[in-house]
CSV table of C-alpha atoms and ligand atoms in Angstrom, one decimal:
chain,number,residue,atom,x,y,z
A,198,UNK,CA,15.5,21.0,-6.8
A,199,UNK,CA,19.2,19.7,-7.2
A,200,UNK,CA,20.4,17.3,-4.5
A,201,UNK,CA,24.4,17.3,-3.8
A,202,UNK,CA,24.0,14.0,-2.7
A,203,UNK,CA,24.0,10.8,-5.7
A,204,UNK,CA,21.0,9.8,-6.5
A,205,UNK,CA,20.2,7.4,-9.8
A,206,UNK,CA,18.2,8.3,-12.7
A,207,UNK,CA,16.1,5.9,-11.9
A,208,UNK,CA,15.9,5.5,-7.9
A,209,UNK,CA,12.6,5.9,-6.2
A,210,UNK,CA,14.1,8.2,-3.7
A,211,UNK,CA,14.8,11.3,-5.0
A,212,UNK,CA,14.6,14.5,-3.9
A,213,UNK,CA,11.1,15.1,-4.3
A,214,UNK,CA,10.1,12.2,-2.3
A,215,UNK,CA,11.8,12.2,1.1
A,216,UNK,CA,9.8,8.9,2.4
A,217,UNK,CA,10.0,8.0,6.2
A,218,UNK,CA,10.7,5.1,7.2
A,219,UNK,CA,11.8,2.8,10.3
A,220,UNK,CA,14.8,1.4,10.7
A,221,UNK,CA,17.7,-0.6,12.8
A,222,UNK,CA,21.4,-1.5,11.5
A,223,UNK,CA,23.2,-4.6,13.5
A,224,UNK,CA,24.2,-2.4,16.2
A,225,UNK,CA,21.2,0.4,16.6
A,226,UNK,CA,17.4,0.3,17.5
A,227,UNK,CA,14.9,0.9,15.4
A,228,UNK,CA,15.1,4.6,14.7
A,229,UNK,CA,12.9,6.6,12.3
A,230,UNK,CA,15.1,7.7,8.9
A,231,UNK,CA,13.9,8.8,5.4
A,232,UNK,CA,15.5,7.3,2.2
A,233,UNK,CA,17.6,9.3,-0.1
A,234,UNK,CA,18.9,7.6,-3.4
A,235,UNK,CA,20.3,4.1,-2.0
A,236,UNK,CA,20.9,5.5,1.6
A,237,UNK,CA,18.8,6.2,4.8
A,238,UNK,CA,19.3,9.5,6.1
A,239,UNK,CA,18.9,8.8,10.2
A,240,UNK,CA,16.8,11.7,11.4
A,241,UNK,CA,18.6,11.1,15.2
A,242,UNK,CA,21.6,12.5,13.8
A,243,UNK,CA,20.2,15.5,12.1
A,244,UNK,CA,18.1,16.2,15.2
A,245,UNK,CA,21.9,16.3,16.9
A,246,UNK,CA,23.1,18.6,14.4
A,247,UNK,CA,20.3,21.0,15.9
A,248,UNK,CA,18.3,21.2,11.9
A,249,UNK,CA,15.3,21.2,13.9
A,250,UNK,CA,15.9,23.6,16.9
A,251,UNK,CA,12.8,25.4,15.5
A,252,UNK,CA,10.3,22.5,16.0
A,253,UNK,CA,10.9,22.1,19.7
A,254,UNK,CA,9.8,18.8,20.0
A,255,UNK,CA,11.9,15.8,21.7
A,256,UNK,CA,14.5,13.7,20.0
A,257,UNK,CA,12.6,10.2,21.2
A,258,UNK,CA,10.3,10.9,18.4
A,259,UNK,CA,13.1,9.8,16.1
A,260,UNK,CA,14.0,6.5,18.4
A,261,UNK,CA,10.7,5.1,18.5
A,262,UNK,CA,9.8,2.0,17.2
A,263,UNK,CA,7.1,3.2,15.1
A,264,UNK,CA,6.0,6.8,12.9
A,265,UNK,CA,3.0,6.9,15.0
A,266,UNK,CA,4.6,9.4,17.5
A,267,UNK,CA,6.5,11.6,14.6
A,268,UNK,CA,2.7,11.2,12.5
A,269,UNK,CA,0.7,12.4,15.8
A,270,UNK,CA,3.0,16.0,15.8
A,271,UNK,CA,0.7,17.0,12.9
A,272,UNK,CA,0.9,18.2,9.1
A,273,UNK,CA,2.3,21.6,10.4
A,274,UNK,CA,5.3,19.7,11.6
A,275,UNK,CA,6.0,17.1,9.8
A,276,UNK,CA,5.8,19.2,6.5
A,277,UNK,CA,8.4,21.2,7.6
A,278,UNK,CA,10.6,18.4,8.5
A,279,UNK,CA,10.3,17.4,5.2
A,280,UNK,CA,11.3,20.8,4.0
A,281,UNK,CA,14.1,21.2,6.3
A,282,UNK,CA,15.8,17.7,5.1
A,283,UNK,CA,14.9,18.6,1.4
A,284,UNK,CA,16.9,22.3,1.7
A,285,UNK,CA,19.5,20.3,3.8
A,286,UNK,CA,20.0,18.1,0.5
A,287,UNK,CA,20.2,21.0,-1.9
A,288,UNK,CA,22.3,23.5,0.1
A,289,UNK,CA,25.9,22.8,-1.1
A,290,UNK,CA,27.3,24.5,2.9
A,291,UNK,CA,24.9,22.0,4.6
A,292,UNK,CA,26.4,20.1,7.9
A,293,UNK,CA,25.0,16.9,6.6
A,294,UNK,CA,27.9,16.5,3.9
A,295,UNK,CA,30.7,16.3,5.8
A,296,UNK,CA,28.1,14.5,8.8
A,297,UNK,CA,29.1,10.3,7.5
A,298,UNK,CA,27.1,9.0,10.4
A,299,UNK,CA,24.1,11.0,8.7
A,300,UNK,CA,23.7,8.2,6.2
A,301,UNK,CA,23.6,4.4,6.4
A,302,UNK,CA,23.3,2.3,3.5
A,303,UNK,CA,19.9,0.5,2.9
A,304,UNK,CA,21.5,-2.7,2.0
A,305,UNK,CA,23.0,-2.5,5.5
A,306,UNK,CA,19.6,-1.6,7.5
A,307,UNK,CA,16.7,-3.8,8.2
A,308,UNK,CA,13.5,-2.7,7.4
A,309,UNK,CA,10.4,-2.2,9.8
A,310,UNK,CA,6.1,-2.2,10.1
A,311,UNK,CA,6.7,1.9,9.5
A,312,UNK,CA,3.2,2.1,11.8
A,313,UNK,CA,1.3,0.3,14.5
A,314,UNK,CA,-1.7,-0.2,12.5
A,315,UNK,CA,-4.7,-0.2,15.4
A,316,UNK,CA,-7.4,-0.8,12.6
A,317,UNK,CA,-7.1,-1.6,9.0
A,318,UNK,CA,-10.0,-0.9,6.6
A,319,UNK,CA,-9.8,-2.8,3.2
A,320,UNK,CA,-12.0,-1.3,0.7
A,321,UNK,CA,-13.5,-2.8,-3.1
A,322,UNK,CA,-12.8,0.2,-4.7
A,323,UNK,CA,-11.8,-0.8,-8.3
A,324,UNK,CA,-14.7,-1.0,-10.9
A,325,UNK,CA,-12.8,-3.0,-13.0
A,326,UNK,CA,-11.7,-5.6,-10.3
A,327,UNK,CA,-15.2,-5.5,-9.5
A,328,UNK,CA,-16.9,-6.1,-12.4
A,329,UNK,CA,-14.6,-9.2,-13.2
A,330,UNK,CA,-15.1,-11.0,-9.8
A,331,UNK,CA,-18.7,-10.2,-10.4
A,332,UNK,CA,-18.7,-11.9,-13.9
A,333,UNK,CA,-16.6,-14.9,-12.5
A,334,UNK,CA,-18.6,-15.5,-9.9
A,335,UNK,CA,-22.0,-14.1,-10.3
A,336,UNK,CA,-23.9,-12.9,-13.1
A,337,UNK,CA,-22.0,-11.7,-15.8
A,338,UNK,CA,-24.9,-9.4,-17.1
A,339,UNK,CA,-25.2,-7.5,-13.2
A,340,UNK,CA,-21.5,-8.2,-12.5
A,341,UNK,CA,-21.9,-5.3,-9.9
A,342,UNK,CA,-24.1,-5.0,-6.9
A,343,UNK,CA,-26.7,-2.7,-6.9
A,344,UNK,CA,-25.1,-0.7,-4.3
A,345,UNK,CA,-21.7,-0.3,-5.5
A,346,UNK,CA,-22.0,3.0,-7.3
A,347,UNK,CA,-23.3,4.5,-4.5
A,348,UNK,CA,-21.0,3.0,-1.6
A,349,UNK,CA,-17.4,2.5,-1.6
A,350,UNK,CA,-17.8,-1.1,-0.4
A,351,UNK,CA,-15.3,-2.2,2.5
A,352,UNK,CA,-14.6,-4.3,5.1
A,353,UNK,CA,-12.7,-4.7,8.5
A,354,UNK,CA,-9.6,-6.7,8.0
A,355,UNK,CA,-7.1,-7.9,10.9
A,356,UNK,CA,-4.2,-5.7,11.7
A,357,UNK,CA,-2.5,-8.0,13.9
A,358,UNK,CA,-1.3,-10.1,10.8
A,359,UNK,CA,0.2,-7.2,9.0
A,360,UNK,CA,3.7,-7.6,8.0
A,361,UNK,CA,6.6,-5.6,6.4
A,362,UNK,CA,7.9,-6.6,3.1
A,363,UNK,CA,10.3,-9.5,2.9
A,364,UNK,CA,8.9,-10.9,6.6
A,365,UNK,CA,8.0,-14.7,4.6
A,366,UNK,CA,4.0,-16.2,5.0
A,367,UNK,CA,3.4,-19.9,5.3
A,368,UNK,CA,0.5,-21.1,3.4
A,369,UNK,CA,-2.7,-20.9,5.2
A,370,UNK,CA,-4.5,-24.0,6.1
A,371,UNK,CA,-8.5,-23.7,6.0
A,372,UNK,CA,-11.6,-25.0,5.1
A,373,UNK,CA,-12.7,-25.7,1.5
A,374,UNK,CA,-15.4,-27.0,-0.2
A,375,UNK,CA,-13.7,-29.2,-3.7
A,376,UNK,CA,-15.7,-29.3,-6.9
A,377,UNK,CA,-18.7,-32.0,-6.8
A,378,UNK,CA,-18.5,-32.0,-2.9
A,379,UNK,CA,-21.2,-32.1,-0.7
A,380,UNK,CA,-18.9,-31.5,2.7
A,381,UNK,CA,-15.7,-29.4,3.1
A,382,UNK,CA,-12.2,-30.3,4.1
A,383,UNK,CA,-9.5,-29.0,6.3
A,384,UNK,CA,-6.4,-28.7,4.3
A,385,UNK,CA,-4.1,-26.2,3.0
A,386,UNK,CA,-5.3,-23.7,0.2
A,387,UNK,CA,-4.2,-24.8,-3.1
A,388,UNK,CA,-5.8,-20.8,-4.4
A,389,UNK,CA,-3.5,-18.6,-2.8
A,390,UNK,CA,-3.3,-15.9,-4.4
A,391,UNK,CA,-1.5,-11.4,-4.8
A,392,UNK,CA,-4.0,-8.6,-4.5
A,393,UNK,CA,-1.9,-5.6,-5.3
A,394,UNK,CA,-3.3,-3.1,-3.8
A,395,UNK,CA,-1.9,0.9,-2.2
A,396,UNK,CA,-2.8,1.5,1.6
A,397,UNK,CA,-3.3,5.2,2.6
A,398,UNK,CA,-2.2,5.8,6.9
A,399,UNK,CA,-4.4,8.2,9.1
A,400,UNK,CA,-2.5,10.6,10.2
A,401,UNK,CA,-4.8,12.6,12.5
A,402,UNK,CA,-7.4,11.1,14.9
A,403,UNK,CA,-11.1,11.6,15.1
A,404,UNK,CA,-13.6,11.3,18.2
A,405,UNK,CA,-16.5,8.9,18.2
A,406,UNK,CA,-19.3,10.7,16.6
A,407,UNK,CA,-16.7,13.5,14.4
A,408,UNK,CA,-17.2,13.0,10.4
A,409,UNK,CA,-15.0,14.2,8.3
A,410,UNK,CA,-15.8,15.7,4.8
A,411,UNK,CA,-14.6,15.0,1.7
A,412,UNK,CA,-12.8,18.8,1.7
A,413,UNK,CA,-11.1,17.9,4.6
A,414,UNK,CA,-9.8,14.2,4.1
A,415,UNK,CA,-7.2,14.7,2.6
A,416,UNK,CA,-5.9,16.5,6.1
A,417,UNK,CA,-6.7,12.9,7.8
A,418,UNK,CA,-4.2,11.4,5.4
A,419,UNK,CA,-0.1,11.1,6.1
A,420,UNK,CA,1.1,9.3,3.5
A,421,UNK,CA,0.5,6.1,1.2
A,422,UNK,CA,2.1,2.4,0.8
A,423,UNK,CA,2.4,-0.7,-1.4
A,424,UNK,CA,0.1,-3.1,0.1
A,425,UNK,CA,-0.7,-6.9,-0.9
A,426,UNK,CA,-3.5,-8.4,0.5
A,427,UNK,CA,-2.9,-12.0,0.4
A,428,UNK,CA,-6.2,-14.2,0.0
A,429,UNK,CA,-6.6,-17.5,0.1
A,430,UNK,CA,-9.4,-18.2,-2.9
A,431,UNK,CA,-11.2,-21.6,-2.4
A,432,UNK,CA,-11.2,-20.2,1.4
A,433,UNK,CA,-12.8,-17.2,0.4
A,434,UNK,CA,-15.2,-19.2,-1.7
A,435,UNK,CA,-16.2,-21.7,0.9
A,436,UNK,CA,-16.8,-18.9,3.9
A,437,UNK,CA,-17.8,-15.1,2.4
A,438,UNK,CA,-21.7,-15.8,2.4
A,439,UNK,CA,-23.3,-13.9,4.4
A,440,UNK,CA,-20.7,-11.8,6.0
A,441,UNK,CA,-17.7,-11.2,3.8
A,442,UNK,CA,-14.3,-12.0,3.5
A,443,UNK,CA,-12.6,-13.8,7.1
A,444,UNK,CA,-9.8,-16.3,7.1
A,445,UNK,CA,-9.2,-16.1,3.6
A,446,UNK,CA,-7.9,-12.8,4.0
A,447,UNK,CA,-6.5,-11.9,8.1
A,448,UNK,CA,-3.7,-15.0,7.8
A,449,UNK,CA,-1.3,-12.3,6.4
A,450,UNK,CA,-1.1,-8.3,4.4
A,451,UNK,CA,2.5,-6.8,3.5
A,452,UNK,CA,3.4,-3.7,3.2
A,453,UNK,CA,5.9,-1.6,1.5
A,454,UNK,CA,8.2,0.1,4.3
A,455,UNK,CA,8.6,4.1,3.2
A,456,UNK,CA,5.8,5.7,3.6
A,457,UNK,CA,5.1,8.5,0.9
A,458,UNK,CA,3.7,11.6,2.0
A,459,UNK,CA,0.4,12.8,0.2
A,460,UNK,CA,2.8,16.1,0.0
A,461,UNK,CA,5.5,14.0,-2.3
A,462,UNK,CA,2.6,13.0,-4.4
A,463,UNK,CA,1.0,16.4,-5.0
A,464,UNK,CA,2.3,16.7,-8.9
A,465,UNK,CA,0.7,13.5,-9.9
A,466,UNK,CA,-2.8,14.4,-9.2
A,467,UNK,CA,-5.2,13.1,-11.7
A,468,UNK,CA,-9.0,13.4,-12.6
A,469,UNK,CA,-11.0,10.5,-10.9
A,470,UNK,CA,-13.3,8.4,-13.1
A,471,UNK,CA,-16.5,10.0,-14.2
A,472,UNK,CA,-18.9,8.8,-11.5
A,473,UNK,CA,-22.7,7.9,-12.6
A,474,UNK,CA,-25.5,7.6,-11.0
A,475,UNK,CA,-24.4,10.6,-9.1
A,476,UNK,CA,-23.3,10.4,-5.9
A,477,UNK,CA,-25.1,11.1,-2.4
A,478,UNK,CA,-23.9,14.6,-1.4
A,479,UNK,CA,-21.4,13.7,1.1
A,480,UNK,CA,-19.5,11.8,-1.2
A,481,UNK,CA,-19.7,14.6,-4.0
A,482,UNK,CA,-15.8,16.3,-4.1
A,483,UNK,CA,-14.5,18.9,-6.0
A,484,UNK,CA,-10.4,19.1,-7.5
A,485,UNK,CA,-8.5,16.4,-8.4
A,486,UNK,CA,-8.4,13.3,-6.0
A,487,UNK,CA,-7.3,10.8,-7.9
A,488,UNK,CA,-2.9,9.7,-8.1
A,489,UNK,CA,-1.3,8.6,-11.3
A,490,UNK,CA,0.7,5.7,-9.9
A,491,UNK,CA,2.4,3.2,-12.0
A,492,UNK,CA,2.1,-0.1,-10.5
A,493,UNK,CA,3.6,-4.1,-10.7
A,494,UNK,CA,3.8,-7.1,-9.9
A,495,UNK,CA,6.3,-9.7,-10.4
A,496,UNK,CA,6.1,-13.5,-9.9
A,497,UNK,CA,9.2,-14.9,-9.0
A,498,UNK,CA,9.5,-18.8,-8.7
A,499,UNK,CA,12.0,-20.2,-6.2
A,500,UNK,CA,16.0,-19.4,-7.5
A,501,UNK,CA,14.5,-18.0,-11.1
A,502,UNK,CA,13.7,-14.3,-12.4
A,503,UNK,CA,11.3,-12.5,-12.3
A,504,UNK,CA,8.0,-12.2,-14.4
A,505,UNK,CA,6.0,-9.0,-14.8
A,506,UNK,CA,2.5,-10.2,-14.8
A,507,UNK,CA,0.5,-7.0,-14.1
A,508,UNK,CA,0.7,-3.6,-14.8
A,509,UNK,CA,-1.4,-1.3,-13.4
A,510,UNK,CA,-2.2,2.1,-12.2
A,511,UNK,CA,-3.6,3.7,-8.8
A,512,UNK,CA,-5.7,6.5,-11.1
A,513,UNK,CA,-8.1,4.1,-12.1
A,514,UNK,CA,-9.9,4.1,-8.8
A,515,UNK,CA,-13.8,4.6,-8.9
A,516,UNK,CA,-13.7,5.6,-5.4
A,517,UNK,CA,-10.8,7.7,-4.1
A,518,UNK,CA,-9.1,8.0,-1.0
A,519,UNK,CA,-11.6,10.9,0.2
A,520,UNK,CA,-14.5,9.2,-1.0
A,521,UNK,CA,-13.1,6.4,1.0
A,522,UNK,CA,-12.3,8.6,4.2
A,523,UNK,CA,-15.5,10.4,3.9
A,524,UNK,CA,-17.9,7.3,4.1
A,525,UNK,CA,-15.9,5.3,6.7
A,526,UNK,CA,-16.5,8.6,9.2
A,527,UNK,CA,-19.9,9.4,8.2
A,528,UNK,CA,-21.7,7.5,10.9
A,529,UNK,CA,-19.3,8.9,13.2
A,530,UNK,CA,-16.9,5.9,13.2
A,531,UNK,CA,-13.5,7.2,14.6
A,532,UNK,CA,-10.0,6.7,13.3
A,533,UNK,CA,-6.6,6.7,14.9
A,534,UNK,CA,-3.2,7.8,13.7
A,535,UNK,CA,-1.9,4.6,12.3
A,536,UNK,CA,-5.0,3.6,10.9
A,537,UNK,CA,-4.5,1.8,7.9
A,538,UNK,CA,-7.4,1.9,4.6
A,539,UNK,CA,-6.0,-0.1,1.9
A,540,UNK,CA,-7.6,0.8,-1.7
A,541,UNK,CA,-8.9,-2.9,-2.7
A,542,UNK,CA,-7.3,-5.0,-6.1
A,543,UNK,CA,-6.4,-2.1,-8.1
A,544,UNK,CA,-7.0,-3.1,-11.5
A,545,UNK,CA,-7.3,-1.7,-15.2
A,546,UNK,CA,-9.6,-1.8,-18.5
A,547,UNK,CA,-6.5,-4.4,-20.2
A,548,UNK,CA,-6.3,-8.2,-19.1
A,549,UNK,CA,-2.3,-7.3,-18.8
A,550,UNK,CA,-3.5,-4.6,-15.9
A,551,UNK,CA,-5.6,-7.1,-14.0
A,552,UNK,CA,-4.5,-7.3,-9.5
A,553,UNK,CA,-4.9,-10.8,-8.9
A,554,UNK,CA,-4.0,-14.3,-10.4
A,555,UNK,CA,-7.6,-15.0,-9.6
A,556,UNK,CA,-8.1,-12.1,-12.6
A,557,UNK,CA,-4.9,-12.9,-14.7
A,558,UNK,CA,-5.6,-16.5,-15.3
A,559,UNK,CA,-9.6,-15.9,-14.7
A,560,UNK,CA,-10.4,-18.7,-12.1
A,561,UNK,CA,-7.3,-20.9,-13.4
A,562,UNK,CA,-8.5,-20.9,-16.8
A,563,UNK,CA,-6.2,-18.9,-18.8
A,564,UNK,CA,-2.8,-20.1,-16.8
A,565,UNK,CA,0.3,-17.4,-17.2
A,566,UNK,CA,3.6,-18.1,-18.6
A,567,UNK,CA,6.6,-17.4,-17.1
A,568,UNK,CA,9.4,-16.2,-18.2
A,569,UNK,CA,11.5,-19.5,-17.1
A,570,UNK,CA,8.3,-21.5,-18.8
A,571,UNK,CA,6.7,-22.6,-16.0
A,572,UNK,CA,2.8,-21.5,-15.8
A,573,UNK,CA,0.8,-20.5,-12.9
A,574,UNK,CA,-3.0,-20.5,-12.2
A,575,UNK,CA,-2.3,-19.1,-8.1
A,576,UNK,CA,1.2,-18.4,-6.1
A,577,UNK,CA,2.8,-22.0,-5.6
A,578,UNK,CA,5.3,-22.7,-2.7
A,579,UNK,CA,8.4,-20.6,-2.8
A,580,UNK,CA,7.3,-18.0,-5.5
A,581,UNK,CA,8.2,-14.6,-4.1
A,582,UNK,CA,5.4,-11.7,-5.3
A,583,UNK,CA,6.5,-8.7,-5.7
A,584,UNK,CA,4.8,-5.3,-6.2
A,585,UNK,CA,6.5,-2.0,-7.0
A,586,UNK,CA,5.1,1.7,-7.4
A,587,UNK,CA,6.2,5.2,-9.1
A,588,UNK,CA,4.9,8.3,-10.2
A,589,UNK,CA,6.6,9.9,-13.0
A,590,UNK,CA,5.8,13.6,-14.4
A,591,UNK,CA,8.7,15.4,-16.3
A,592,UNK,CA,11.9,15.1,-14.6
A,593,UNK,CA,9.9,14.3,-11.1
A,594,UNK,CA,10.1,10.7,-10.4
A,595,UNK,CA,8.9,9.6,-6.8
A,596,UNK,CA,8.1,6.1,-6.3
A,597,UNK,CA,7.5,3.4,-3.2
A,598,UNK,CA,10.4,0.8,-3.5
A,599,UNK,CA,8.9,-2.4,-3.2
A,600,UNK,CA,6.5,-5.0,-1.7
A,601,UNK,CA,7.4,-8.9,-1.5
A,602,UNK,CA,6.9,-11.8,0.0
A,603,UNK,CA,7.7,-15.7,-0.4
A,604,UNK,CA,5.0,-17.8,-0.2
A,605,UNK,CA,6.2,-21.2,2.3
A,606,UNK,CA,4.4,-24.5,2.5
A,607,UNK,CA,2.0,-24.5,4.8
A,608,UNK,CA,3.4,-25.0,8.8
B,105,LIG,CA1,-8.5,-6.8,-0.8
């Protein structure tokens, strides 16, 4: 595919992406648009221009505040949307090229939560990340649980506290228990910490009861983001026996603000890990459902550069996403469109490929140096984390943009 309009070598949003996106400028409402090189293409205008006559569907879908509408019209649709915008981009005659109000800068838009999230999932889905908190905190000879080759292990997390990249998060207060203590304090977390992490949105719903199958999950699925689920360590520590992760985790997740369709990822599939003991037969797949995704995060302290600190990859998940999808419906658990099932600390075989500081500097053992020399054990005030994302095959790049945050003192 050749594009008439300029898009960078290196830009995330080529061609063979076409993410989408919500978005406002200073004197618009939030409107859905996809990105295109360092521009957002607003889909209200080329609904105008009559490029989707053939869909018959209205043009609030594009003025909402939120993809869930636009998601809810189905694969059928939205595929060809994606087609219609992509042929628009290639075909030299197109109406769009002499259309200016078409395109808006994204240095002059803001940014939106691309979905109302209704429920978020959060699985543990990394062996690698697994094994490691396992050795840190249990038994380094059993660092897994004997269940974890047969389950992808999750949780239900808090979608009210999800947030849009760049939207700031004050440190959490909570309770902790300090080393040699015998009673915990209020205070606020001195372990707060990344976990970089991808998020995959439902993108059809389910009734109470309906399962779907590992065949057909992928159909469930609309598209993927950057997601970091902040955690709060000594919280975590103090409160996660018996039932699992709570207030160390729901004070705040970001997330990336295009959402890639699983269609834009389709030439970076990638054989999964080789999974033994076998699996129960409802978890068994066939093809390839695993995503080579380049990912990284960046530490960077208040008014200094940037530090790459981890670099990792989405293909190294154990479980994938319909593994995931396929045991979160199997006791007839519903989902909604908007739904969002984040992957769990995505991390690799090499300590340089490790999703968390808690990993990276094991516990606060093994600090990190930065470039600008200072050294970090967690996220301190004022450090902005960042995580970015791309796939790369050939001449096909498609990535995500970008995930960040500053971390402020505590309110
Ligand atoms: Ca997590």
């Amino acid at each position: 595919m050749k594009t008439w309009f300029k898009v960078s070598e290196n830009s995330d949003f080529t061609i063979y992406n076409i993410p989408f996106g919500i978005f406002s400028t200073p004197t618009s409402k939030k409107k859905v648009g996809i990105a295109i090189g360092d521009a957002v293409l607003d889909l209200s205008v080329v609904y105008d221009l009559g490029l989707f006559k053939q869909l018959s569907f209205s043009k609030t879908i594009f003025e909402s505040d939120f993809l869930n509408d636009f998601i809810s019209l189905g694969k059928s649709i939205t595929k060809k949307v994606r087609t219609i915008i992509q042929d628009e981009l290639c075909n030299e005659n197109s109406v769009l090229k002499s259309s200016k109000e078409a395109f808006v800068l994204q240095k002059d838009v803001e940014m939106h939560l691309p979905v109302k999230v209704g429920d978020y999932t959060d699985f543990y889905s990394s062996i690698e990340h697994a094994t490691n908190v396992g050795v840190m905190f249990r038994d380094p000879e059993n660092a897994l649980l004997p269940n974890w080759k047969h389950i992808p292990v999750g949780y239900h997390g808090r979608a009210s506290s999800i947030m849009v990249s760049g939207k700031n998060i004050h440190r959490p207060k909570g309770q902790v228990l300090k080393l040699n203590e015998t009673l915990p304090v209020f205070e606020p977390s001195a372990r707060v910490d990344f976990e970089l992490e991808m998020g995959f949105i439902i993108g059809k719903q389910t009734e109470v009861g309906d399962s779907i199958s590992t065949e057909k999950a992928e159909d469930y699925i609309f598209g993927k983001v950057l997601f970091n689920d902040w955690s709060a360590r000594d919280i975590q520590k103090w409160e996660y026996v018996p039932l699992g992760p709570f207030l160390a985790k729901n004070f705040a997740s970001s997330i990336s603000p295009w959402v890639v369709t699983l269609e834009a990822l389709e030439p970076f599939r990638i054989a999964g890990p080789e999974q033994t003991p076998k699996v129960l037969p409802y978890l068994e797949y066939n093809g390839l459902k695993n995503f080579d995704i380049n990912l990284e995060v960046s530490i960077s302290p208040n008014n200094s550069e940037e530090t790459v600190v981890s670099n990792s990859n989405f293909k190294y998940m154990y479980w994938n996403m319909s593994q995931q999808l396929a045991h979160h419906t199997s006791n007839g658990c519903n989902v909604n469109v908007g739904d969002l099932l984040a992957s769990g600390t995505i991390s690799g075989k090499s300590k340089d490929s490790y999703g968390s500081m808690l990993e990276l500097s094991w516990a606060g053992k093994n600090p990190i140096k930065l470039n600008n020399g200072e050294e970090r054990k967690f996220i301190e005030d004022y450090d902005t984390v960042i995580i970015r994302g791309y796939c790369k095959k050939d001449d096909i790049r498609v990535g995500f943009g970008e995930v960040k945050a500053q971390i402020l003192p505590s309110k």
